[in-house]
Coordinates of C-alpha atoms and ligand atoms in Angstrom, one line a residue:
X1 CA -15.0 -4.6 -0.3
X2 CA -18.6 -3.7 0.4
X3 CA -20.0 -1.7 3.3
X4 CA -22.0 -3.0 6.3
X5 CA -24.2 -1.6 8.9
X6 CA -26.2 -2.8 11.9
X7 CA -28.5 -0.9 14.2
X8 CA -30.3 -1.9 17.4
X9 CA -32.9 0.2 19.2
X10 CA -33.4 3.3 17.1
X11 CA -36.6 5.1 16.5
X12 CA -36.0 5.1 12.8
X13 CA -34.2 1.9 11.9
X14 CA -34.9 1.8 8.2
X15 CA -34.2 5.4 7.4
X16 CA -31.1 5.5 9.5
X17 CA -29.8 2.3 7.9
X18 CA -30.5 3.6 4.4
X19 CA -28.8 6.9 5.2
X20 CA -25.7 5.0 6.4
X21 CA -25.7 2.8 3.4
X22 CA -25.8 5.8 1.1
X23 CA -22.7 7.1 2.9
X24 CA -21.1 3.7 2.5
X25 CA -21.8 3.5 -1.3
X26 CA -18.2 4.6 -1.9
X27 CA -17.3 1.0 -0.9
X28 CA -19.3 -0.5 -3.8
X29 CA -22.7 -0.1 -5.4
X30 CA -23.5 -3.3 -7.3
X31 CA -26.4 -4.3 -5.1
X32 CA -27.8 -3.6 -1.6
X33 CA -30.1 -5.1 1.0
X34 CA -31.5 -4.8 4.5
X35 CA -33.0 -7.2 7.1
X36 CA -35.2 -5.9 9.8
X37 CA -35.6 -8.2 12.8
X38 CA -37.4 -8.7 16.1
X39 CA -37.6 -11.8 18.3
X40 CA -40.3 -13.5 16.2
X41 CA -39.4 -12.5 12.7
X42 CA -36.8 -11.4 10.1
X43 CA -37.8 -9.4 7.0
X44 CA -35.3 -9.0 4.2
X45 CA -35.4 -6.8 1.1
X46 CA -32.7 -6.8 -1.6
X47 CA -32.2 -4.9 -4.8
X48 CA -29.6 -4.7 -7.7
X49 CA -27.9 -1.3 -8.2
X50 CA -27.5 1.7 -6.0
X51 CA -29.1 2.3 -2.6
X52 CA -31.7 4.5 -4.2
X53 CA -33.2 1.3 -5.7
X54 CA -33.3 -0.3 -2.3
X55 CA -34.9 2.9 -0.9
X56 CA -37.6 2.7 -3.5
X57 CA -38.2 -1.0 -3.0
X58 CA -38.5 -0.7 0.8
X59 CA -40.6 2.5 0.7
X60 CA -43.7 0.9 2.1
X61 CA -42.0 -1.2 4.7
X62 CA -42.9 -0.1 8.2
X63 CA -40.2 -0.6 10.8
X64 CA -42.0 0.3 13.9
X65 CA -42.3 -3.2 15.4
X66 CA -38.8 -4.2 14.7
X67 CA -35.9 -3.9 17.2
X68 CA -32.9 -3.9 14.8
X69 CA -31.7 -3.9 11.3
X70 CA -28.6 -5.0 9.3
X71 CA -27.7 -3.7 5.9
X72 CA -25.1 -4.1 3.1
X73 CA -23.9 -2.4 -0.1
X74 CA -22.0 -4.7 -2.4
X75 CA -19.0 -4.6 -4.7
X76 CA -19.0 -8.0 -6.4
X77 CA -16.1 -10.3 -5.9
X78 CA -17.5 -13.9 -5.8
X79 CA -20.6 -14.2 -7.9
X80 CA -22.2 -12.0 -10.5
X81 CA -24.2 -8.9 -9.8
X82 CA -27.7 -10.1 -9.1
X83 CA -30.4 -10.1 -6.4
X84 CA -29.5 -13.6 -5.2
X85 CA -25.9 -12.7 -4.5
X86 CA -26.9 -9.5 -2.7
X87 CA -26.6 -9.5 1.1
X88 CA -28.1 -10.0 3.6
X89 CA -28.3 -13.8 3.4
X90 CA -31.3 -14.8 5.5
X91 CA -34.0 -17.3 6.4
X92 CA -36.5 -17.3 9.2
X93 CA -33.8 -17.9 11.9
X94 CA -30.7 -16.1 10.8
X95 CA -29.6 -13.1 8.8
X96 CA -26.1 -11.9 8.1
X97 CA -24.0 -9.4 6.1
X98 CA -20.3 -9.6 5.5
X99 CA -17.5 -7.3 4.2
X100 CA -14.5 -9.3 2.9
X101 CA -13.7 -12.7 1.5
X102 CA -14.1 -16.2 3.0
X103 CA -11.2 -17.9 1.3
X104 CA -11.9 -21.5 2.3
X105 CA -15.6 -21.4 1.2
X106 CA -15.2 -24.2 -1.3
X107 CA -13.6 -26.5 1.3
X108 CA -16.5 -25.6 3.7
X109 CA -19.0 -26.4 1.0
X110 CA -17.3 -29.8 0.4
X111 CA -16.7 -30.8 4.0
X112 CA -19.6 -29.5 6.0
X113 CA -22.7 -28.5 4.2
X114 CA -24.9 -29.8 1.5
X115 CA -25.4 -26.7 -0.6
X116 CA -26.8 -26.4 -4.1
X117 CA -23.9 -26.3 -6.6
X118 CA -25.0 -23.1 -8.3
X119 CA -24.1 -21.0 -5.3
X120 CA -21.4 -18.6 -6.3
X121 CA -21.0 -16.4 -3.3
X122 CA -18.5 -17.2 -0.5
X123 CA -20.7 -15.4 2.0
X124 CA -23.8 -17.4 1.0
X125 CA -21.8 -20.6 1.7
X126 CA -20.9 -19.1 5.1
X127 CA -24.6 -18.4 5.7
X128 CA -25.5 -22.1 5.1
X129 CA -22.5 -23.1 7.2
X130 CA -23.6 -21.0 10.2
X131 CA -27.2 -22.3 9.8
X132 CA -25.8 -25.8 10.0
X133 CA -23.8 -25.0 13.1
X134 CA -26.8 -23.4 14.7
X135 CA -28.7 -26.7 14.3
X136 CA -25.8 -28.7 15.5
X137 CA -25.0 -26.7 18.7
X138 CA -27.6 -25.9 21.4
X139 CA -26.0 -22.6 22.1
X140 CA -25.7 -20.0 19.4
X141 CA -22.6 -18.7 21.1
X142 CA -20.9 -22.1 20.6
X143 CA -22.0 -22.1 17.0
X144 CA -20.5 -18.7 16.4
X145 CA -17.2 -19.6 18.1
X146 CA -16.9 -22.8 15.9
X147 CA -17.8 -20.8 12.8
X148 CA -15.0 -18.3 13.5
X149 CA -12.5 -21.1 14.2
X150 CA -13.2 -22.7 10.8
X151 CA -13.7 -19.9 8.4
X152 CA -10.5 -18.3 6.9
X153 CA -10.0 -14.9 5.2
X154 CA -10.3 -11.3 5.9
X155 CA -13.8 -10.3 6.9
X156 CA -16.2 -8.5 9.2
X157 CA -19.7 -9.9 9.9
X158 CA -22.8 -8.5 11.4
X159 CA -25.2 -11.3 12.3
X160 CA -28.6 -11.6 13.9
X161 CA -29.8 -14.9 15.4
X162 CA -33.4 -15.3 16.2
X163 CA -33.0 -18.3 18.6
X164 CA -31.5 -16.2 21.3
X165 CA -32.6 -12.8 19.9
X166 CA -28.9 -11.8 19.8
X167 CA -26.8 -9.6 17.6
X168 CA -23.1 -10.6 16.8
X169 CA -20.2 -8.7 15.3
X170 CA -17.1 -10.7 14.1
X171 CA -13.9 -9.3 12.8
X172 CA -10.7 -10.5 11.1
X173 CA -8.8 -8.2 8.9
X174 CA -11.7 -6.0 7.6
X175 CA -12.7 -3.0 9.7
X176 CA -15.8 -2.8 11.9
X177 CA -16.6 -0.4 14.7
X178 CA -19.5 0.0 17.1
X179 CA -20.9 3.1 18.7
X180 CA -23.6 3.5 21.4
X181 CA -25.6 5.8 23.4
X182 CA -27.9 4.4 26.2
X183 CA -29.6 1.4 24.7
X184 CA -29.0 2.2 21.1
X185 CA -26.0 0.5 19.2
X186 CA -24.8 1.2 15.7
X187 CA -22.2 -0.9 13.9
X188 CA -20.5 0.1 10.7
X189 CA -17.5 -0.8 8.5
X190 CA -16.6 2.9 8.4
X191 CA -16.1 4.4 11.9
X192 CA -16.1 7.9 10.6
X193 CA -19.8 7.5 9.7
X194 CA -20.6 6.5 13.2
X195 CA -19.4 9.8 14.5
X196 CA -22.4 11.4 12.9
X197 CA -24.6 9.4 15.3
X198 CA -22.7 8.8 18.6
X199 CA -19.5 10.1 20.0
X200 CA -18.4 6.9 21.8
X201 CA -16.9 4.4 19.5
X202 CA -15.1 1.0 19.9
X203 CA -13.0 -0.4 17.0
X204 CA -13.2 -4.2 17.0
X205 CA -9.8 -6.0 17.0
X206 CA -9.0 -9.1 14.9
X207 CA -10.5 -12.2 16.4
X208 CA -13.1 -10.2 18.3
X209 CA -16.6 -11.6 18.8
X210 CA -19.0 -9.1 20.2
X211 CA -22.5 -10.0 21.3
X212 CA -25.3 -7.6 22.1
X213 CA -27.9 -9.2 24.2
X214 CA -30.6 -7.4 26.3
X215 CA -28.9 -4.0 25.5
X216 CA -25.6 -5.2 26.9
X217 CA -22.5 -5.6 24.7
X218 CA -19.9 -8.2 25.7
X219 CA -16.9 -10.0 24.2
X220 CA -17.3 -13.7 23.7
X221 CA -13.7 -14.6 23.0
X222 CA -12.1 -13.1 26.1
X223 CA -12.9 -11.1 29.2
X224 CA -11.0 -7.9 28.2
X225 CA -13.1 -4.8 28.8
X226 CA -14.6 -3.1 25.7
X227 CA -13.5 0.5 26.1
X228 CA -15.5 3.0 24.0
X229 CA -13.4 6.0 22.9
X230 CA -14.5 9.6 22.4
X231 CA -15.0 10.6 18.8
X232 CA -16.0 14.0 17.7
X233 CA -17.8 15.2 14.5
X234 CA -15.9 17.8 12.7
X235 CA -17.8 18.7 9.5
X236 CA -20.3 17.1 7.1
X237 CA -18.3 15.9 4.1
X238 CA -21.6 14.6 2.5
X239 CA -22.9 18.1 1.9
X240 CA -22.0 18.9 -1.7
X241 CA -22.8 22.6 -1.2
X242 CA -22.9 24.5 -4.5
X243 CA -21.1 21.7 -6.5
X244 CA -22.8 19.2 -8.8
X245 CA -20.3 16.5 -7.8
X246 CA -18.2 15.6 -4.8
X247 CA -15.2 15.4 -7.1
X248 CA -15.4 19.0 -8.1
X249 CA -16.0 20.1 -4.6
X250 CA -13.0 18.1 -3.5
X251 CA -10.8 19.6 -6.3
X252 CA -11.8 23.1 -5.1
X253 CA -11.1 22.1 -1.5
X254 CA -7.5 21.5 -2.2
X255 CA -6.0 24.9 -1.3
X256 CA -7.8 24.8 2.1
X257 CA -6.8 21.2 3.1
X258 CA -3.3 21.6 1.8
X259 CA -3.0 24.8 3.9
X260 CA -4.3 23.0 7.0
X261 CA -2.0 20.0 6.4
X262 CA 1.1 22.3 5.9
X263 CA 0.2 24.4 9.0
X264 CA -0.1 21.3 11.1
X265 CA 3.2 19.9 9.8
X266 CA 4.9 23.2 10.6
X267 CA 3.5 23.4 14.1
X268 CA 3.3 19.7 15.1
X269 CA 4.5 16.8 13.1
X270 CA 7.7 18.0 11.5
X271 CA 8.7 20.2 14.4
X272 CA 11.9 19.1 15.9
X273 CA 12.1 16.4 13.3
X274 CA 15.7 15.2 13.9
X275 CA 15.1 14.7 17.6
X276 CA 12.0 12.7 16.9
X277 CA 13.0 10.6 13.9
X278 CA 16.8 10.4 13.6
X279 CA 16.7 6.7 14.5
X280 CA 13.8 5.9 12.2
X281 CA 15.7 7.3 9.2
X282 CA 19.0 5.6 10.1
X283 CA 18.6 3.3 7.1
X284 CA 20.3 2.8 3.7
X285 CA 17.2 2.1 1.7
X286 CA 13.8 3.7 1.5
X287 CA 10.8 1.9 -0.2
X288 CA 7.6 3.8 -0.9
X289 CA 4.5 1.6 -1.2
X290 CA 0.9 2.2 -2.4
X291 CA -1.8 1.4 -5.0
X292 CA -3.3 3.4 -7.8
X293 CA -3.2 7.1 -7.1
X294 CA -1.4 6.6 -3.8
X295 CA 1.3 4.7 -5.8
X296 CA 1.6 7.8 -8.1
X297 CA 2.2 9.9 -4.9
X298 CA 4.9 7.4 -3.9
X299 CA 6.6 7.8 -7.3
X300 CA 6.5 11.6 -6.9
X301 CA 8.0 11.1 -3.4
X302 CA 10.7 9.0 -5.0
X303 CA 11.7 12.0 -7.1
X304 CA 11.7 14.2 -4.1
X305 CA 13.9 11.9 -2.0
X306 CA 16.2 11.4 -5.0
X307 CA 16.6 15.1 -5.4
X308 CA 17.0 16.2 -1.8
X309 CA 18.6 13.3 0.0
X310 CA 21.3 10.7 -0.6
X311 CA 19.1 7.8 0.3
X312 CA 18.6 4.9 -2.1
X313 CA 14.9 5.1 -2.8
X314 CA 12.4 3.2 -4.9
X315 CA 8.6 2.8 -5.2
X316 CA 6.7 -0.4 -5.2
X317 CA 3.1 -1.3 -6.0
X318 CA 1.7 -2.9 -2.8
X319 CA 0.0 -5.6 -4.8
X320 CA 3.4 -6.7 -6.2
X321 CA 5.6 -6.2 -3.1
X322 CA 4.1 -9.1 -1.4
X323 CA 5.5 -11.6 -3.9
X324 CA 9.1 -10.2 -3.7
X325 CA 11.9 -11.4 -1.5
X326 CA 12.7 -9.0 1.3
X327 CA 16.4 -8.2 1.8
X328 CA 16.9 -9.0 5.4
X329 CA 20.5 -7.7 5.6
X330 CA 19.7 -4.2 4.3
X331 CA 18.4 -1.5 6.8
X332 CA 15.2 -0.5 5.0
X333 CA 12.4 1.8 6.0
X334 CA 9.1 1.2 4.3
X335 CA 6.8 4.2 3.8
X336 CA 3.2 3.2 3.0
X337 CA 0.8 5.7 1.4
X338 CA -3.0 5.1 1.6
X339 CA -5.9 7.5 1.8
X340 CA -8.2 5.0 3.4
X341 CA -5.6 3.1 5.4
X342 CA -7.7 0.0 4.6
X343 CA -6.7 -1.0 1.0
X344 CA -6.2 -4.7 1.4
X345 CA -3.2 -4.9 -0.9
X346 CA -1.4 -2.2 1.0
X347 CA -2.4 -3.6 4.4
X348 CA -1.1 -7.1 3.4
X349 CA 2.2 -5.6 2.1
X350 CA 2.6 -3.8 5.4
X351 CA 1.9 -7.1 7.3
X352 CA 4.3 -8.9 5.0
X353 CA 7.3 -6.6 5.6
X354 CA 6.5 -6.7 9.4
X355 CA 7.2 -10.4 9.4
X356 CA 10.8 -9.5 8.5
X357 CA 11.0 -7.0 11.3
X358 CA 11.1 -4.1 9.0
X359 CA 10.2 -0.6 10.2
X360 CA 7.2 1.2 8.7
X361 CA 5.6 4.6 8.3
X362 CA 2.0 5.1 7.1
X363 CA 0.9 8.3 5.5
X364 CA -2.9 8.3 5.7
X365 CA -6.0 10.3 5.8
X366 CA -7.7 7.9 8.1
X367 CA -6.4 7.9 11.6
X368 CA -8.6 5.1 12.8
X369 CA -7.6 2.7 10.0
X370 CA -6.1 -0.7 10.2
X371 CA -2.8 0.5 8.7
X372 CA -2.4 3.0 11.6
X373 CA -2.7 0.1 14.0
X374 CA 0.0 -1.9 12.1
X375 CA 2.6 0.7 11.3
X376 CA 5.4 2.0 13.6
X377 CA 4.8 5.7 12.8
X378 CA 1.8 7.5 11.3
X379 CA 2.0 10.7 9.4
X380 CA -1.5 12.1 9.0
X381 CA -2.8 14.1 6.1
X382 CA -5.6 16.5 6.8
X383 CA -7.6 16.2 3.6
X384 CA -10.8 15.6 5.6
X385 CA -13.1 12.8 4.2
X386 CA -12.9 12.3 0.5
X387 CA -16.2 11.1 -0.9
X388 CA -15.7 11.1 -4.6
X389 CA -14.3 7.7 -5.8
X390 CA -11.6 9.5 -7.8
X391 CA -8.9 10.7 -5.4
X392 CA -8.0 14.4 -5.7
X393 CA -7.4 16.2 -2.5
X394 CA -6.2 13.1 -0.6
X395 CA -3.6 12.7 -3.4
X396 CA -2.2 16.2 -3.3
X397 CA -2.1 16.0 0.6
X398 CA -0.1 12.8 0.2
X399 CA 2.3 14.5 -2.1
X400 CA 2.6 17.4 0.3
X401 CA 3.4 15.0 3.1
X402 CA 6.2 13.4 1.1
X403 CA 7.6 16.8 0.0
X404 CA 7.9 17.8 3.7
X405 CA 9.3 14.5 4.7
X406 CA 12.0 14.6 2.0
X407 CA 13.0 18.1 3.0
X408 CA 13.2 17.2 6.7
X409 CA 15.3 14.1 6.1
X410 CA 17.6 16.1 3.8
X411 CA 18.0 18.8 6.5
X412 CA 18.7 16.2 9.1
X413 CA 21.3 14.4 6.9
X414 CA 22.7 17.7 5.7
X415 CA 22.1 17.0 2.1
X416 CA 20.4 20.3 1.5
X417 CA 21.7 23.8 2.3
X418 CA 19.9 25.8 4.9
X419 CA 18.9 28.4 2.3
X420 CA 17.5 25.8 -0.1
X421 CA 15.6 24.1 2.7
X422 CA 14.0 27.4 3.7
X423 CA 13.3 28.3 0.0
X424 CA 11.5 25.1 -0.6
X425 CA 9.5 25.3 2.7
X426 CA 8.4 28.8 1.7
X427 CA 7.2 27.4 -1.6
X428 CA 5.1 24.8 0.2
X429 CA 3.8 27.4 2.7
X430 CA 2.6 29.8 -0.1
X431 CA 1.3 27.0 -2.4
X432 CA -2.3 27.1 -1.2
X433 CA -2.8 30.7 -2.4
X434 CA -1.1 29.9 -5.7
X435 CA -3.4 26.9 -6.2
X436 CA -6.6 28.8 -5.3
X437 CA -5.8 31.2 -8.2
X438 CA -4.8 28.4 -10.5
X439 CA -8.2 26.5 -10.0
X440 CA -10.1 29.7 -10.7
X441 CA -8.1 30.8 -13.7
X442 CA -7.7 27.4 -15.3
X443 CA -11.4 26.2 -15.0
X444 CA -12.6 27.9 -18.3
X445 CA -9.5 26.4 -20.1
X446 CA -10.2 23.0 -18.7
X447 CA -13.8 23.2 -20.0
X448 CA -12.5 24.2 -23.4
X449 CA -9.8 21.4 -23.5
X450 CA -12.4 18.9 -22.4
X451 CA -14.5 19.7 -25.5
X452 CA -11.4 19.2 -27.7
X453 CA -11.0 15.7 -26.2
X454 CA -14.3 14.6 -27.4
X455 CA -12.8 14.5 -30.9
X456 CA -10.6 11.5 -30.2
X457 CA -10.8 7.9 -29.1
X458 CA -7.7 7.6 -27.0
X459 CA -5.7 9.9 -24.8
X460 CA -2.0 9.7 -23.9
X461 CA -0.1 11.6 -21.2
X462 CA 3.6 12.3 -21.4
X463 CA 6.0 13.6 -18.8
X464 CA 9.7 13.4 -18.0
X465 CA 11.3 13.2 -14.5
X466 CA 8.8 14.3 -11.8
X467 CA 6.2 15.0 -14.6
X468 CA 6.2 11.3 -15.4
X469 CA 4.1 10.2 -12.4
X470 CA 2.0 13.3 -12.9
X471 CA 1.3 11.9 -16.4
X472 CA 0.4 8.5 -15.0
X473 CA -2.0 10.1 -12.5
X474 CA -3.6 12.3 -15.2
X475 CA -4.2 9.2 -17.3
X476 CA -5.7 7.2 -14.4
X477 CA -8.0 10.1 -13.5
X478 CA -9.3 10.4 -17.0
X479 CA -9.9 6.7 -17.6
X480 CA -11.5 6.0 -14.2
X481 CA -14.2 8.7 -14.4
X482 CA -14.8 9.0 -18.2
X483 CA -13.9 5.4 -19.4
X484 CA -11.9 6.9 -22.2
X485 CA -9.0 4.7 -23.2
X486 CA -5.9 6.3 -21.8
X487 CA -2.2 5.6 -21.0
X488 CA 0.7 7.5 -19.4
X489 CA 4.3 7.2 -20.7
X490 CA 7.6 8.8 -19.9
X491 CA 8.2 11.2 -22.8
X492 CA 11.6 9.5 -23.7
X493 CA 9.9 6.1 -24.1
X494 CA 7.5 7.2 -26.9
X495 CA 9.9 6.4 -29.7
X496 CA 10.6 3.0 -28.2
X497 CA 7.2 1.7 -29.2
X498 CA 4.1 3.7 -28.0
X499 CA 4.4 6.3 -30.8
X500 CA 3.0 3.5 -33.1
X501 CA -0.4 4.3 -31.4
X502 CA -0.5 7.9 -32.6
X503 CA -2.9 8.8 -35.4
X504 CA -5.5 11.5 -36.0
X505 CA -7.9 9.9 -33.5
X506 CA -5.6 10.3 -30.5
X507 CA -4.9 13.2 -28.2
X508 CA -1.6 13.5 -26.3
X509 CA -1.2 15.7 -23.3
X510 CA 2.4 16.8 -22.9
X511 CA 3.2 17.9 -19.4
X512 CA 6.0 20.3 -20.0
X513 CA 7.2 22.4 -17.1
X514 CA 9.4 25.3 -18.1
X515 CA 12.6 23.7 -16.9
X516 CA 15.7 22.1 -18.4
X517 CA 13.6 19.3 -20.0
X518 CA 11.2 21.7 -21.7
X519 CA 12.8 21.5 -25.1
X520 CA 12.8 17.7 -25.0
X521 CA 9.1 17.7 -24.1
X522 CA 8.4 20.0 -27.0
X523 CA 10.3 17.7 -29.4
X524 CA 7.9 14.9 -28.2
X525 CA 5.0 17.1 -29.0
X526 CA 6.3 17.8 -32.5
X527 CA 6.9 14.2 -33.3
X528 CA 3.2 13.5 -32.4
X529 CA 2.0 16.4 -34.6
X530 CA 4.1 15.1 -37.4
X531 CA 2.0 11.9 -37.2
X532 CA -1.3 13.7 -37.2
X533 CA -1.9 13.2 -33.5
X534 CA -3.7 16.0 -31.6
X535 CA -1.8 17.7 -28.9
X536 CA -2.4 19.7 -25.6
X537 CA 0.7 21.1 -24.0
X538 CA 0.5 22.0 -20.4
X539 CA 3.2 24.4 -19.4
X540 CA 4.1 27.6 -17.6
X541 CA 5.9 28.8 -20.7
X542 CA 3.8 31.4 -22.4
X543 CA 3.8 30.6 -26.2
X544 CA 5.8 28.1 -28.0
X545 CA 7.3 27.8 -31.4
X546 CA 9.4 24.8 -32.4
X547 CA 10.6 24.8 -35.9
X548 CA 7.7 25.9 -38.0
X549 CA 5.1 24.6 -35.6
X550 CA 3.2 27.0 -33.4
X551 CA 1.8 25.1 -30.4
X552 CA -1.0 26.4 -28.2
X553 CA -0.1 26.3 -24.6
X554 CA -2.6 27.1 -21.8
X555 CA -0.4 29.0 -19.5
X556 CA 0.1 27.8 -15.9
X557 CA 1.8 29.6 -13.1
X558 CA 5.6 29.4 -12.9
X559 CA 6.6 26.2 -11.1
X560 CA 9.5 25.1 -9.0
X561 CA 10.6 21.5 -8.8
X562 CA 8.8 20.9 -5.5
X563 CA 5.4 22.4 -6.4
X564 CA 5.4 20.9 -10.0
X565 CA 3.1 17.9 -9.0
X566 CA 0.5 20.3 -7.6
X567 CA 0.6 22.8 -10.4
X568 CA 0.2 20.2 -13.1
X569 CA -2.0 17.6 -11.4
X570 CA -4.9 20.0 -10.5
X571 CA -5.4 21.1 -14.2
X572 CA -5.4 17.4 -15.2
X573 CA -8.1 16.7 -12.5
X574 CA -10.2 19.6 -13.9
X575 CA -9.8 18.4 -17.5
X576 CA -10.9 14.9 -16.6
X577 CA -13.8 16.2 -14.6
X578 CA -15.2 18.4 -17.3
X579 CA -14.6 15.7 -20.0
X580 CA -16.5 13.1 -17.9
X581 CA -19.2 15.7 -17.3
X582 CA -19.7 16.0 -21.1
X583 CA -19.7 12.3 -21.4
X584 CA -22.4 12.0 -18.9
X585 CA -20.8 9.3 -16.7
X586 CA -21.4 8.8 -13.0
X587 CA -18.4 10.9 -11.9
X588 CA -18.6 10.3 -8.1
X589 CA -19.3 6.6 -8.5
X590 CA -17.8 5.4 -11.8
X591 CA -18.6 1.9 -13.0
X592 CA -16.8 -1.1 -11.5
X593 CA -15.0 0.9 -8.9
X594 CA -15.2 1.5 -5.2
X595 CA -13.6 4.0 -3.0
X596 CA -12.0 1.7 -0.5
X597 CA -10.6 -1.6 -2.0
X598 CA -10.7 -3.9 0.9
X599 CA -10.3 -7.1 -1.1
X600 CA -7.0 -8.4 -2.6
Ligands
F6R701 C1 -8.0 6.5 -7.9 C2 -8.0 6.0 -6.6 C3 -7.4 4.7 -6.3 C4 -6.7 4.7 -4.9 C5 -6.2 3.3 -4.6 C6 -5.6 3.2 -3.2 O1 -8.5 7.8 -8.0 O2 -8.5 6.6 -5.7 O3 -6.4 4.4 -7.3 O4 -5.7 5.6 -4.8 O5 -7.3 2.4 -4.6 O6 -6.4 3.7 -2.2 P1 -5.9 4.1 -0.8 O7 -5.2 5.4 -1.0 O8 -7.1 4.3 0.0 O9 -5.0 3.0 -0.3

C-alpha cells in the first residue's frame, strides 16, 4: 500500500510534499518520511505516526537550497511500525521510496548483498541492493536497469541518485504518474492529486523507467514518446466544509452524487444499451467480483440480476477467485467492482481471468486506474473522490450502477416487462430526493440509536434476501470505524448456530423492509428478545406488535425492491458514524486500515 511523492524544482518543496502526503494519508498512516536533495547532499527526516508528526519534526528544516524532494506515507507490510522501517531509505549517495512489495527480497539478500540480518523491510533490502549495483556499475542507468531486471513484485519507486544528480521513476503493477509545467515535475502514486498542481499528466506503464535529468524527462527502457495528457481539476474533495469528518460529509453527498451518476447513465452510458452491449452480455454466466464493501455491492448486484434477468449469476471475493479453477468452456462475463480501481486483490483477479481470455467489465470511481487499463469495458461511477477510509458514497454509486445494469440487461433479454422496466427506472431517478429527506429525518434517530449501542459489547446485523448483504455492509461499517465487535448474518441462519451468541450484552439490528419477508424478520427479532438480547428494528413499517412484544421501529420511507439497499444502508452508515463519534475513534483514518489496499 503506502503513498509516494517526488517533486523537482518547486519554490516550496517541503510544504508541497507534506501537503501531498496529507492527501495520500488514506493509503496508510503508520509512519512517514521525506528526503530533500541537491547535487551535493541528501537530507532525510522520518517519523512514526501520521504526517502531522513529520510536519512537526521537519518544521525547522529549510528547503531553499535543495532542488528536489521525495516522500512516503507507510502502511506496514514487511516489518513492524518503527522509524527504521519508515521510508525513505537513504544514505549520502542514494534515497528511495517505494509503494508495493518486493517479493524476492529474501533471495536478493542471500545472493547479492551482505545486509544485517535484523532488516525486516523488503524495501530496505532493495535499497542496499541498489547501492551495491551503483558501486558495481559505472553508469547509474545501468545499475537501475539491472535492479529492475532482478527485483520481482508489484511496486512503484521514486529514486534520487547523487552520482549523476538524477531522479528515476520505476513502475510494475503499482500506480505512479508524473505531471509537469515548465521545469517543475511532480510524481505521485495518486494521479488525481497531481491535478491540483498541473494539468498535464503521464501515467507510467508497467516496466517503465523514467529519468529526469537537467529538467528533461526521458524513458530508459525504450524510445517511445512520453505523451502527457490533459487533466482538469473539478472540485476540492479535501475541503470538509461544515462537517467534522469526511465520512459524514460523504454520507450527506450521496443524494447529489447518485443524482449525477443516474443522469449520466440516462444520457450517456446506458443510452442505446442493446446496440452497444448485446455481444458483451451474450453469456450464460455472470460473476461479480470485489473486496470488502465493493464485494457487498456485488452481492446486492447478484440479487438484482437474479430478480430481473435469467442469467446465472454469483459473487466472488477477489482475494479467493484467484485460487479457483476457471471454467474455460462456459461463456462467462466477469464484472469487477472497485472504488479505487487499484485494490491489488481485485486487480490480480482481473489479470487472472484475462489469462483464460474471459471478458471483463470494471465498475469504478477512478477512471485513470490500473483496472480501467486492464478491463474490456469500464462503467464509471460519479461519486467524486472519497476521502474517508470507510466507503459510503462510492458504495451506493456502485449499487446504483449494478441496478441500472441489471435493468438494461433484463430489458435487452426481454426478461422484464416494459412497464416494470419504466417503473424501476423511475424509482432510481427519484431516489436522490428520497434519500436527501431520509438523511435529514433519520439523523436524530441515528444519534439516539448510537447511544443505545454503547450499552453492549457486540453488535449483530440480520437481513434476508437483498437485506442480507446490507446487513454485512452495516456490520463492516460499524466494526471498521468504531472497533466494536460485529457480525452480519442471514436472518434464517441465526437458529443454526449464531443465536448462541445472544445475551443481554449484545445488540442485534434487524433489517426488516415491509415486504413478504417482514414477518419472518420480526420472528428473528422476537427470538432474540426472548434471550435477553437488545434489538433495533429498521423498517418502513410504522409500529410493530408480534405476540405480546411491542417493538420500537424507527420508521423509514416505504421501499421498493430496487431501492432497498439505499434506504437501509444510509441509516446504518449514520448509526455507525455517530457511534464511532461517541467512542472517540479516528473515524476518517481508523486504525490498521488504508483507503486503497494495493498489496495482496
Ligand atoms: C470499507 C472499504 C473497503 C473497500 C475495499 C475495496 O469501507 O472501503 O472494504 O471497499 O478495500 O476497495 P476498492 O473498492 O477500492 O476496490
